[in-house]
């Protein structure tokens, strides 16, 4: 028995030594953390099946195969023999194929990163952190939203899972169909969880000559163009995928010191606004009582909601929207002739709580959902 143990130890030691040059070649990689999951197996990715005496023999077979990423060992009953399956995937690569299976044990390794993490003013570091895309005691759990391989359903889901890294880009896949989208999430304003669906930023004093009106919700991934707005069809599609319950409007024009910043309220009036712009209804929603002011708002619009809108040929009806328009970018909120939300190259209007088209670099119009 001692001889067998020494032989096994020697083989493993040689294997580790042979791999050292490859580990050192990647300065961001510390090594692998072993992972064992009892009564589980990865299904559908077996490239070779053999009979072995114990789990260690199966692990050696995986080490000798360039294609092997993980193994399943199925215990034999009474014979002392076990079935060894070599897989070309890991459970992190195919989480949906990782199944509970009594009598089986799953083995793999998870890469651990050597990224330094600053600690306080002394700049001390803690090494051996998990790769940024994984978490858990053994770095075994993919972090949703941090990579295209492991997208989340929405910004809100990332936040609620405790996986937010602040305001930045994340990956989502609302349809769970493998088509990940890189989007921008605001994770700090009013509790966070906001997905940017409308982003217009002035690059100078000359108004933009066009906007990119996205026909499908996937267009939110092109927010960095600073000309991205969702069409009514795109809004309806997005609403059907992630069932957002709130909208947030935020615009600012520096030259005039105007900031309009509100979110729809968590009540029936606020829900009516979401249904209207989400394409669920054509009924113009009431303005007053449907929204709440957020930090920085100093707008006339937010203080005179009873004067909003146009319906049945009449202005100042106290409602969101403009009869004949369903687009978010044309008069979604306005007081006739004075205070408007408009971004339109066609109309040559760039209004944020005003009726003046003059622009300053950095003026912006943004809409979020959550």
Tab-separated table of C-alpha atoms in Angstrom:
chain	number	residue	atom	x	y	z
A	1	UNK	CA	0.000	0.000	0.000
A	2	UNK	CA	2.862	2.364	0.820
A	3	UNK	CA	4.415	1.672	-2.570
A	4	UNK	CA	1.152	2.413	-4.330
A	5	UNK	CA	0.746	5.685	-2.414
A	6	UNK	CA	4.319	6.755	-3.234
A	7	UNK	CA	3.787	5.958	-6.905
A	8	UNK	CA	0.629	8.050	-6.983
A	9	UNK	CA	2.344	10.929	-5.208
A	10	UNK	CA	5.293	10.807	-7.601
A	11	UNK	CA	3.037	10.870	-10.662
A	12	UNK	CA	1.083	13.846	-9.358
A	13	UNK	CA	4.277	15.690	-8.415
A	14	UNK	CA	5.738	15.162	-11.881
A	15	UNK	CA	2.497	16.338	-13.447
A	16	UNK	CA	2.509	19.538	-11.397
A	17	UNK	CA	6.188	20.205	-12.163
A	18	UNK	CA	5.636	19.729	-15.868
A	19	UNK	CA	2.814	22.278	-15.762
A	20	UNK	CA	4.732	24.977	-13.843
A	21	UNK	CA	6.143	26.743	-16.965
A	22	UNK	CA	2.647	27.187	-18.317
A	23	UNK	CA	1.398	28.593	-15.012
A	24	UNK	CA	4.266	31.050	-14.753
A	25	UNK	CA	3.743	32.193	-18.339
A	26	UNK	CA	0.438	33.733	-17.315
A	27	UNK	CA	1.083	36.219	-14.523
A	28	UNK	CA	-2.649	36.605	-13.784
A	29	UNK	CA	-3.088	32.874	-13.083
A	30	UNK	CA	-2.129	31.358	-9.721
A	31	UNK	CA	-3.224	27.807	-10.365
A	32	UNK	CA	-6.234	25.546	-10.060
A	33	UNK	CA	-8.563	24.931	-7.154
A	34	UNK	CA	-9.847	21.344	-7.052
A	35	UNK	CA	-13.606	20.929	-7.097
A	36	UNK	CA	-15.501	17.821	-6.009
A	37	UNK	CA	-19.278	17.468	-6.189
A	38	UNK	CA	-20.658	14.272	-4.642
A	39	UNK	CA	-23.861	12.778	-6.087
A	40	UNK	CA	-23.590	14.965	-9.187
A	41	UNK	CA	-22.459	14.525	-12.793
A	42	UNK	CA	-22.053	16.607	-15.945
A	43	UNK	CA	-24.349	15.101	-18.577
A	44	UNK	CA	-23.906	15.070	-22.348
A	45	UNK	CA	-20.209	15.881	-22.797
A	46	UNK	CA	-18.499	12.485	-22.386
A	47	UNK	CA	-15.601	11.866	-24.794
A	48	UNK	CA	-14.356	8.580	-23.303
A	49	UNK	CA	-15.646	5.946	-20.872
A	50	UNK	CA	-13.440	3.366	-19.144
A	51	UNK	CA	-13.499	1.075	-16.112
A	52	UNK	CA	-11.173	2.082	-13.246
A	53	UNK	CA	-10.245	0.842	-9.805
A	54	UNK	CA	-10.671	4.195	-8.038
A	55	UNK	CA	-11.224	7.934	-8.622
A	56	UNK	CA	-7.492	8.625	-8.753
A	57	UNK	CA	-7.049	6.371	-11.779
A	58	UNK	CA	-9.809	8.311	-13.531
A	59	UNK	CA	-8.113	11.615	-12.673
A	60	UNK	CA	-4.869	10.332	-14.195
A	61	UNK	CA	-6.666	9.439	-17.412
A	62	UNK	CA	-8.006	12.995	-17.573
A	63	UNK	CA	-4.511	14.395	-17.017
A	64	UNK	CA	-3.294	12.376	-19.975
A	65	UNK	CA	-5.949	13.746	-22.325
A	66	UNK	CA	-5.639	17.217	-23.859
A	67	UNK	CA	-9.409	17.332	-24.410
A	68	UNK	CA	-10.454	16.372	-20.880
A	69	UNK	CA	-11.804	19.219	-18.745
A	70	UNK	CA	-13.613	17.282	-15.998
A	71	UNK	CA	-14.632	13.744	-14.998
A	72	UNK	CA	-17.617	11.805	-13.690
A	73	UNK	CA	-16.935	8.697	-11.580
A	74	UNK	CA	-19.864	6.303	-11.152
A	75	UNK	CA	-19.341	3.911	-8.266
A	76	UNK	CA	-19.721	0.195	-9.002
A	77	UNK	CA	-21.874	-1.892	-6.689
A	78	UNK	CA	-19.909	-4.688	-5.021
A	79	UNK	CA	-17.457	-5.270	-7.897
A	80	UNK	CA	-14.846	-2.773	-6.745
A	81	UNK	CA	-14.829	-1.320	-10.269
A	82	UNK	CA	-15.990	2.156	-11.201
A	83	UNK	CA	-17.068	3.764	-14.467
A	84	UNK	CA	-14.841	6.692	-15.445
A	85	UNK	CA	-16.179	9.332	-17.848
A	86	UNK	CA	-13.937	12.017	-19.315
A	87	UNK	CA	-15.761	15.239	-20.245
A	88	UNK	CA	-14.680	17.938	-22.691
A	89	UNK	CA	-16.615	20.589	-20.743
A	90	UNK	CA	-16.933	21.733	-17.136
A	91	UNK	CA	-20.010	22.585	-15.171
A	92	UNK	CA	-19.025	26.252	-15.359
A	93	UNK	CA	-19.106	26.014	-19.161
A	94	UNK	CA	-22.427	24.119	-19.202
A	95	UNK	CA	-24.261	24.865	-15.933
A	96	UNK	CA	-27.582	23.653	-17.332
A	97	UNK	CA	-26.131	20.180	-17.947
A	98	UNK	CA	-24.892	19.669	-14.384
A	99	UNK	CA	-27.318	17.220	-12.766
A	100	UNK	CA	-27.863	15.543	-9.423
A	101	UNK	CA	-26.993	11.832	-9.780
A	102	UNK	CA	-26.790	9.599	-6.725
A	103	UNK	CA	-23.737	7.369	-6.636
A	104	UNK	CA	-21.680	9.599	-8.941
A	105	UNK	CA	-18.953	12.128	-8.167
A	106	UNK	CA	-17.902	15.039	-10.370
A	107	UNK	CA	-14.295	16.319	-10.390
A	108	UNK	CA	-12.749	19.340	-12.106
A	109	UNK	CA	-10.470	22.278	-11.421
A	110	UNK	CA	-11.280	25.996	-11.399
A	111	UNK	CA	-8.699	28.611	-12.303
A	112	UNK	CA	-7.831	31.111	-9.579
A	113	UNK	CA	-6.580	34.571	-10.423
A	114	UNK	CA	-3.575	36.309	-8.857
A	115	UNK	CA	-5.063	39.768	-9.180
A	116	UNK	CA	-3.860	42.081	-6.406
A	117	UNK	CA	-6.501	43.747	-4.313
A	118	UNK	CA	-5.542	46.977	-2.530
A	119	UNK	CA	-6.322	47.119	1.169
A	120	UNK	CA	-6.464	50.573	2.757
A	121	UNK	CA	-3.813	53.244	2.726
A	122	UNK	CA	-0.915	50.870	3.363
A	123	UNK	CA	-1.571	49.285	-0.046
A	124	UNK	CA	-1.174	45.788	1.341
A	125	UNK	CA	-2.389	43.099	-1.033
A	126	UNK	CA	-4.227	39.843	-0.803
A	127	UNK	CA	-3.251	37.304	-3.455
A	128	UNK	CA	-4.976	34.225	-4.802
A	129	UNK	CA	-8.369	35.800	-5.453
A	130	UNK	CA	-10.868	33.974	-7.665
A	131	UNK	CA	-10.930	34.798	-11.347
A	132	UNK	CA	-13.242	37.846	-11.715
A	133	UNK	CA	-15.921	35.755	-13.425
A	134	UNK	CA	-16.239	33.296	-10.512
A	135	UNK	CA	-17.002	33.356	-6.810
A	136	UNK	CA	-17.500	30.927	-3.939
A	137	UNK	CA	-15.265	29.158	-1.443
A	138	UNK	CA	-13.636	27.139	-4.216
A	139	UNK	CA	-14.195	29.647	-7.059
A	140	UNK	CA	-16.803	27.258	-8.422
A	141	UNK	CA	-19.752	29.607	-9.037
A	142	UNK	CA	-19.985	31.793	-12.168
A	143	UNK	CA	-20.867	35.415	-11.396
A	144	UNK	CA	-23.918	36.335	-13.527
A	145	UNK	CA	-23.475	39.401	-15.697
A	146	UNK	CA	-19.682	39.689	-15.531
A	147	UNK	CA	-18.954	37.916	-18.820
A	148	UNK	CA	-20.657	36.950	-22.068
A	149	UNK	CA	-20.347	33.291	-21.033
A	150	UNK	CA	-22.417	33.825	-17.902
A	151	UNK	CA	-24.966	36.602	-18.609
A	152	UNK	CA	-27.681	37.665	-16.197
A	153	UNK	CA	-31.315	38.274	-17.066
A	154	UNK	CA	-31.233	41.967	-16.194
A	155	UNK	CA	-29.368	44.689	-14.323
A	156	UNK	CA	-31.810	44.273	-11.467
A	157	UNK	CA	-31.012	40.563	-11.158
A	158	UNK	CA	-27.277	41.309	-10.933
A	159	UNK	CA	-27.926	43.835	-8.178
A	160	UNK	CA	-30.265	41.590	-6.187
A	161	UNK	CA	-27.742	38.727	-6.355
A	162	UNK	CA	-25.157	40.992	-4.708
A	163	UNK	CA	-22.920	40.902	-7.789
A	164	UNK	CA	-22.869	44.592	-8.707
A	165	UNK	CA	-19.508	46.244	-9.404
A	166	UNK	CA	-21.050	49.697	-9.592
A	167	UNK	CA	-22.105	51.725	-12.634
A	168	UNK	CA	-20.589	50.040	-15.673
A	169	UNK	CA	-21.064	47.536	-18.500
A	170	UNK	CA	-22.528	44.110	-17.785
A	171	UNK	CA	-23.780	41.174	-19.859
A	172	UNK	CA	-27.456	40.171	-20.000
A	173	UNK	CA	-29.483	37.583	-21.921
A	174	UNK	CA	-33.197	38.220	-21.233
A	175	UNK	CA	-34.258	35.377	-23.548
A	176	UNK	CA	-31.765	32.796	-22.206
A	177	UNK	CA	-30.955	31.857	-25.799
A	178	UNK	CA	-27.185	32.313	-25.724
A	179	UNK	CA	-27.250	35.770	-27.336
A	180	UNK	CA	-25.550	37.879	-24.677
A	181	UNK	CA	-25.790	41.655	-24.843
A	182	UNK	CA	-23.265	44.085	-23.364
A	183	UNK	CA	-25.322	46.845	-21.739
A	184	UNK	CA	-24.867	49.693	-19.287
A	185	UNK	CA	-26.320	49.352	-15.794
A	186	UNK	CA	-26.684	52.177	-13.281
A	187	UNK	CA	-26.185	50.396	-9.971
A	188	UNK	CA	-26.102	53.393	-7.652
A	189	UNK	CA	-28.905	55.872	-8.425
A	190	UNK	CA	-31.986	55.359	-6.264
A	191	UNK	CA	-30.888	51.897	-5.200
A	192	UNK	CA	-29.566	50.819	-8.616
A	193	UNK	CA	-30.624	48.058	-10.972
A	194	UNK	CA	-31.333	50.405	-13.905
A	195	UNK	CA	-30.802	49.360	-17.545
A	196	UNK	CA	-29.930	52.212	-19.940
A	197	UNK	CA	-32.289	52.112	-22.958
A	198	UNK	CA	-31.955	55.666	-24.294
A	199	UNK	CA	-28.694	57.560	-24.468
A	200	UNK	CA	-28.180	60.837	-26.315
A	201	UNK	CA	-25.110	62.916	-25.438
A	202	UNK	CA	-24.078	66.098	-27.220
A	203	UNK	CA	-20.563	65.875	-28.605
A	204	UNK	CA	-20.353	69.647	-29.112
A	205	UNK	CA	-22.428	72.731	-29.826
A	206	UNK	CA	-23.548	71.486	-33.250
A	207	UNK	CA	-26.726	69.350	-32.960
A	208	UNK	CA	-26.494	65.710	-34.116
A	209	UNK	CA	-27.756	65.100	-37.650
A	210	UNK	CA	-29.287	61.729	-36.800
A	211	UNK	CA	-30.250	59.328	-34.030
A	212	UNK	CA	-30.043	55.535	-34.079
A	213	UNK	CA	-33.628	54.444	-33.528
A	214	UNK	CA	-33.343	50.807	-32.505
A	215	UNK	CA	-36.167	48.600	-33.767
A	216	UNK	CA	-35.447	45.715	-31.367
A	217	UNK	CA	-34.490	45.661	-27.703
A	218	UNK	CA	-31.062	44.244	-28.603
A	219	UNK	CA	-30.185	47.767	-29.736
A	220	UNK	CA	-29.612	48.808	-26.115
A	221	UNK	CA	-26.157	47.235	-26.497
A	222	UNK	CA	-25.241	50.143	-28.797
A	223	UNK	CA	-25.653	52.754	-26.101
A	224	UNK	CA	-22.031	53.905	-26.467
A	225	UNK	CA	-22.861	55.541	-29.817
A	226	UNK	CA	-24.436	58.334	-27.716
A	227	UNK	CA	-27.259	58.423	-30.290
A	228	UNK	CA	-29.256	55.377	-29.187
A	229	UNK	CA	-33.011	55.446	-28.541
A	230	UNK	CA	-35.521	52.584	-28.523
A	231	UNK	CA	-38.460	52.626	-30.907
A	232	UNK	CA	-41.982	51.799	-29.650
A	233	UNK	CA	-41.534	48.293	-31.095
A	234	UNK	CA	-38.250	47.919	-29.243
A	235	UNK	CA	-39.906	49.027	-26.012
A	236	UNK	CA	-42.723	46.495	-26.425
A	237	UNK	CA	-40.226	43.722	-27.091
A	238	UNK	CA	-38.089	44.666	-24.087
A	239	UNK	CA	-41.141	44.821	-21.834
A	240	UNK	CA	-42.133	41.299	-22.907
A	241	UNK	CA	-38.636	39.997	-22.057
A	242	UNK	CA	-37.797	41.499	-18.659
A	243	UNK	CA	-41.159	42.886	-17.430
A	244	UNK	CA	-39.672	46.115	-16.123
A	245	UNK	CA	-41.870	48.026	-13.682
A	246	UNK	CA	-40.251	51.468	-13.588
A	247	UNK	CA	-38.921	54.144	-15.940
A	248	UNK	CA	-36.428	56.873	-15.104
A	249	UNK	CA	-35.999	60.050	-17.149
A	250	UNK	CA	-32.841	62.139	-16.759
A	251	UNK	CA	-31.703	65.061	-18.919
A	252	UNK	CA	-29.465	68.073	-18.367
A	253	UNK	CA	-28.506	71.172	-20.353
A	254	UNK	CA	-25.555	72.916	-18.783
A	255	UNK	CA	-25.898	76.311	-20.436
A	256	UNK	CA	-29.303	76.891	-18.857
A	257	UNK	CA	-28.754	74.858	-15.690
A	258	UNK	CA	-31.803	72.697	-16.415
A	259	UNK	CA	-32.080	69.166	-15.018
A	260	UNK	CA	-35.139	66.958	-15.348
A	261	UNK	CA	-34.728	63.814	-13.244
A	262	UNK	CA	-37.723	61.700	-12.242
A	263	UNK	CA	-38.712	58.063	-11.857
A	264	UNK	CA	-42.159	56.553	-12.175
A	265	UNK	CA	-43.783	55.905	-8.825
A	266	UNK	CA	-44.405	52.452	-7.394
A	267	UNK	CA	-48.184	52.872	-7.571
A	268	UNK	CA	-51.008	52.410	-10.084
A	269	UNK	CA	-50.324	55.807	-11.696
A	270	UNK	CA	-46.657	54.953	-12.191
A	271	UNK	CA	-47.573	51.520	-13.554
A	272	UNK	CA	-49.872	53.206	-16.089
A	273	UNK	CA	-46.891	55.181	-17.451
A	274	UNK	CA	-44.856	51.980	-17.825
A	275	UNK	CA	-47.732	50.244	-19.607
A	276	UNK	CA	-48.164	53.182	-21.980
A	277	UNK	CA	-44.524	53.500	-23.039
A	278	UNK	CA	-44.112	49.714	-22.868
A	279	UNK	CA	-46.811	49.319	-25.519
A	280	UNK	CA	-49.431	47.618	-23.342
A	281	UNK	CA	-52.031	50.371	-23.739
A	282	UNK	CA	-52.834	53.482	-25.800
A	283	UNK	CA	-54.448	55.316	-22.887
A	284	UNK	CA	-52.494	58.474	-22.063
A	285	UNK	CA	-51.442	58.194	-18.382
A	286	UNK	CA	-51.978	60.968	-15.876
A	287	UNK	CA	-48.849	62.900	-14.965
A	288	UNK	CA	-49.500	64.116	-11.439
A	289	UNK	CA	-48.910	61.398	-8.865
A	290	UNK	CA	-47.199	59.126	-11.391
A	291	UNK	CA	-43.587	60.102	-10.705
A	292	UNK	CA	-41.136	61.135	-8.012
A	293	UNK	CA	-38.353	63.708	-8.252
A	294	UNK	CA	-34.814	62.419	-7.908
A	295	UNK	CA	-31.570	64.068	-6.869
A	296	UNK	CA	-30.639	67.111	-8.932
A	297	UNK	CA	-34.043	67.784	-10.418
A	298	UNK	CA	-34.748	71.505	-10.666
A	299	UNK	CA	-37.175	71.372	-13.574
A	300	UNK	CA	-40.333	73.313	-14.204
A	301	UNK	CA	-41.789	70.162	-15.743
A	302	UNK	CA	-41.672	68.213	-12.496
A	303	UNK	CA	-43.347	71.044	-10.557
A	304	UNK	CA	-46.186	71.713	-13.038
A	305	UNK	CA	-47.437	68.242	-13.972
A	306	UNK	CA	-51.044	69.425	-14.372
A	307	UNK	CA	-49.988	71.309	-17.528
A	308	UNK	CA	-48.403	68.372	-19.378
A	309	UNK	CA	-49.376	66.782	-22.651
A	310	UNK	CA	-51.796	66.875	-25.577
A	311	UNK	CA	-54.931	64.774	-26.012
A	312	UNK	CA	-57.994	65.138	-28.284
A	313	UNK	CA	-56.544	68.306	-29.763
A	314	UNK	CA	-56.171	70.012	-26.396
A	315	UNK	CA	-52.950	70.934	-24.575
A	316	UNK	CA	-52.293	71.218	-20.813
A	317	UNK	CA	-54.307	68.051	-20.097
A	318	UNK	CA	-52.044	66.841	-17.268
A	319	UNK	CA	-50.904	63.676	-19.039
A	320	UNK	CA	-47.761	62.021	-20.355
A	321	UNK	CA	-47.260	61.867	-24.117
A	322	UNK	CA	-48.403	63.707	-27.196
A	323	UNK	CA	-51.359	62.714	-29.319
A	324	UNK	CA	-50.035	61.197	-32.541
A	325	UNK	CA	-46.638	60.345	-30.986
A	326	UNK	CA	-45.638	57.209	-29.074
A	327	UNK	CA	-41.878	57.707	-29.283
A	328	UNK	CA	-39.942	58.343	-26.092
A	329	UNK	CA	-37.736	60.863	-27.874
A	330	UNK	CA	-40.477	63.258	-29.053
A	331	UNK	CA	-42.560	65.025	-26.403
A	332	UNK	CA	-42.844	62.136	-23.947
A	333	UNK	CA	-43.181	64.846	-21.290
A	334	UNK	CA	-43.825	68.505	-22.142
A	335	UNK	CA	-45.657	71.736	-21.379
A	336	UNK	CA	-46.731	73.261	-24.685
A	337	UNK	CA	-44.431	75.970	-26.073
A	338	UNK	CA	-42.286	76.219	-22.960
A	339	UNK	CA	-40.837	73.096	-21.312
A	340	UNK	CA	-40.162	69.947	-23.319
A	341	UNK	CA	-38.357	66.602	-23.465
A	342	UNK	CA	-37.323	66.381	-27.143
A	343	UNK	CA	-34.339	64.924	-29.012
A	344	UNK	CA	-35.190	65.141	-32.714
A	345	UNK	CA	-32.881	65.885	-35.670
A	346	UNK	CA	-35.982	66.024	-37.892
A	347	UNK	CA	-37.558	68.779	-35.808
A	348	UNK	CA	-34.141	70.237	-34.993
A	349	UNK	CA	-35.149	70.253	-31.347
A	350	UNK	CA	-32.924	69.372	-28.401
A	351	UNK	CA	-34.985	70.393	-25.382
A	352	UNK	CA	-34.527	69.538	-21.711
A	353	UNK	CA	-37.134	71.395	-19.674
A	354	UNK	CA	-36.872	74.244	-22.182
A	355	UNK	CA	-37.770	75.114	-25.780
A	356	UNK	CA	-34.264	76.071	-26.905
A	357	UNK	CA	-32.198	73.939	-29.274
A	358	UNK	CA	-28.793	75.352	-28.243
A	359	UNK	CA	-26.353	72.694	-27.070
A	360	UNK	CA	-23.181	72.456	-24.984
A	361	UNK	CA	-20.797	69.501	-25.134
A	362	UNK	CA	-21.918	66.980	-22.541
A	363	UNK	CA	-25.623	67.847	-22.511
A	364	UNK	CA	-27.505	64.553	-22.206
A	365	UNK	CA	-30.821	62.730	-22.318
A	366	UNK	CA	-31.054	59.279	-20.724
A	367	UNK	CA	-33.876	56.866	-19.955
A	368	UNK	CA	-33.544	53.736	-17.829
A	369	UNK	CA	-35.824	50.834	-16.897
A	370	UNK	CA	-35.793	48.363	-14.003
